[in-house]
Each structure stands twice: as structure tokens, then as C-alpha cells.
Amino acid sequence: MKDKKDKIDIELSKLLKQQSHQETSNEWFTPRVLNKLPAKQDNSARHMAWGFYVAAVLVCAGVWTWLLFFSDTSVITIRDLVYTTIATIVTLILVFTPLVAMFRE
């Protein structure tokens, strides 16, 4: 019964070997210790999140530039109030998102 391995067992063993840390020349670390170390983290999602965050900051800065320099300040319309309110809310979210993430860790 021990010698019988199905397809899932073989794939799982290959996956575990790929994700595990490799043995180094350091005599203090044995393969047994290396197998107990956590798997390497994939940071691609974190990098993509930072890319979206930077894009949102640039869009927000563009909206504030447009609101402050290119809109007519002699007349305040409902549209101006709505745009300013939305820009304020988005700016506050962009300011507090890294702070919340920093305190969560």
C-alpha cells in the first residue's frame, strides 16, 4: 500500500520540492530544518497593488490640479461641489490606506 502513489501524490511531491528551500553549504542547516521553514512569498500581488495605488495618487493629483487651476472660481456650481467632495473623499482614502496597512502589520 505504501508503494502505490497516484497522480495527485506525485504532483504534490513535485510541488513541495519546488516550493521548499534548497540546502546550502552552511553546516548548521540540515534539510530537516530547511523543510520546516516557511515557503517563499510571492510579492507580485503586493507590487501590483502599489502600482494601482500610485496610479490612483496620480489621478487624484490630476483632479485636484484641474479643480484648483482650470475651473471657473467666479461661480460655484453643484458640479464643483460634487467634484470637490469626491476628490476630498478619495484623497482621504489614499492618505489613510497606507497608515492603516502600516498599523495592521
Short mmCIF file of C-alpha atoms in Angstrom, two decimals:
data_model
loop_
_atom_site.label_atom_id
_atom_site.label_comp_id
_atom_site.label_asym_id
_atom_site.label_seq_id
_atom_site.Cartn_x
_atom_site.Cartn_y
_atom_site.Cartn_z
CA MET A 1 0.00 0.00 0.00
CA LYS A 2 2.94 2.34 0.65
CA ASP A 3 4.40 1.85 -2.80
CA LYS A 4 1.20 2.89 -4.50
CA LYS A 5 1.29 6.55 -5.48
CA ASP A 6 -1.37 8.10 -7.59
CA LYS A 7 -1.04 11.09 -9.90
CA ILE A 8 -2.02 13.61 -7.20
CA ASP A 9 0.65 12.32 -4.81
CA ILE A 10 3.35 12.65 -7.47
CA GLU A 11 2.24 16.20 -8.38
CA LEU A 12 2.08 17.18 -4.71
CA SER A 13 5.58 15.89 -4.04
CA LYS A 14 6.92 17.82 -7.05
CA LEU A 15 5.18 20.99 -5.86
CA LEU A 16 6.56 20.61 -2.34
CA LYS A 17 10.09 20.10 -3.67
CA GLN A 18 9.82 23.20 -5.86
CA GLN A 19 8.48 25.43 -3.07
CA SER A 20 10.89 24.27 -0.36
CA HIS A 21 14.16 26.00 0.46
CA GLN A 22 17.27 24.48 -1.04
CA GLU A 23 20.09 23.18 1.09
CA THR A 24 23.09 25.49 1.37
CA SER A 25 26.69 24.83 2.31
CA ASN A 26 26.03 26.06 5.84
CA GLU A 27 26.55 23.11 8.19
CA TRP A 28 24.10 24.47 10.75
CA PHE A 29 21.12 23.98 8.49
CA THR A 30 20.09 20.46 7.68
CA PRO A 31 17.43 19.53 5.14
CA ARG A 32 15.12 18.75 8.05
CA VAL A 33 15.41 22.33 9.34
CA LEU A 34 15.04 23.75 5.84
CA ASN A 35 11.81 21.81 5.32
CA LYS A 36 10.34 23.47 8.41
CA LEU A 37 11.00 26.98 7.10
CA PRO A 38 8.00 28.77 5.56
CA ALA A 39 7.67 28.89 1.80
CA LYS A 40 8.97 31.87 -0.13
CA GLN A 41 6.33 34.56 -0.52
CA ASP A 42 5.16 35.74 -3.89
CA ASN A 43 5.22 39.55 -3.87
CA SER A 44 3.71 40.10 -7.31
CA ALA A 45 0.27 40.94 -5.84
CA ARG A 46 1.86 43.45 -3.48
CA HIS A 47 3.77 45.10 -6.34
CA MET A 48 0.61 45.28 -8.44
CA ALA A 49 -1.30 46.83 -5.51
CA TRP A 50 1.39 49.50 -5.14
CA GLY A 51 1.15 50.17 -8.89
CA PHE A 52 -2.60 50.75 -8.61
CA TYR A 53 -2.04 52.93 -5.55
CA VAL A 54 0.48 55.12 -7.40
CA ALA A 55 -1.89 55.39 -10.37
CA ALA A 56 -4.72 56.45 -8.03
CA VAL A 57 -2.48 59.08 -6.43
CA LEU A 58 -1.58 60.47 -9.86
CA VAL A 59 -5.24 60.59 -10.93
CA CYS A 60 -6.17 62.29 -7.65
CA ALA A 61 -3.40 64.86 -8.10
CA GLY A 62 -4.63 65.50 -11.63
CA VAL A 63 -8.19 66.03 -10.43
CA TRP A 64 -7.04 68.48 -7.73
CA THR A 65 -4.91 70.33 -10.29
CA TRP A 66 -7.90 70.60 -12.60
CA LEU A 67 -10.20 71.72 -9.76
CA LEU A 68 -7.83 74.38 -8.45
CA PHE A 69 -6.32 75.82 -11.62
CA PHE A 70 -8.66 75.17 -14.54
CA SER A 71 -12.16 75.56 -13.12
CA ASP A 72 -14.04 78.85 -13.03
CA THR A 73 -13.89 80.18 -9.47
CA SER A 74 -16.21 83.13 -10.06
CA VAL A 75 -19.24 80.82 -9.95
CA ILE A 76 -19.57 77.74 -7.73
CA THR A 77 -21.93 75.15 -9.13
CA ILE A 78 -23.34 71.92 -7.75
CA ARG A 79 -20.97 70.07 -10.07
CA ASP A 80 -17.99 71.84 -8.46
CA LEU A 81 -19.22 70.86 -5.00
CA VAL A 82 -19.75 67.23 -6.04
CA TYR A 83 -16.31 67.02 -7.69
CA THR A 84 -14.64 68.62 -4.67
CA THR A 85 -16.44 66.28 -2.27
CA ILE A 86 -15.49 63.19 -4.29
CA ALA A 87 -11.88 64.38 -4.63
CA THR A 88 -11.72 65.01 -0.86
CA ILE A 89 -13.06 61.55 -0.04
CA VAL A 90 -10.67 59.83 -2.47
CA THR A 91 -7.75 61.88 -1.11
CA LEU A 92 -8.60 60.91 2.47
CA ILE A 93 -8.83 57.23 1.47
CA LEU A 94 -5.45 57.45 -0.29
CA VAL A 95 -3.89 59.13 2.74
CA PHE A 96 -5.22 56.71 5.33
CA THR A 97 -4.81 53.44 3.38
CA PRO A 98 -1.03 53.16 3.95
CA LEU A 99 -1.43 54.24 7.57
CA VAL A 100 -3.98 51.50 8.26
CA ALA A 101 -1.80 48.93 6.48
CA MET A 102 1.23 50.06 8.48
CA PHE A 103 -0.56 49.74 11.82
CA ARG A 104 -2.10 46.39 10.83
CA GLU A 105 1.35 44.82 10.44
#
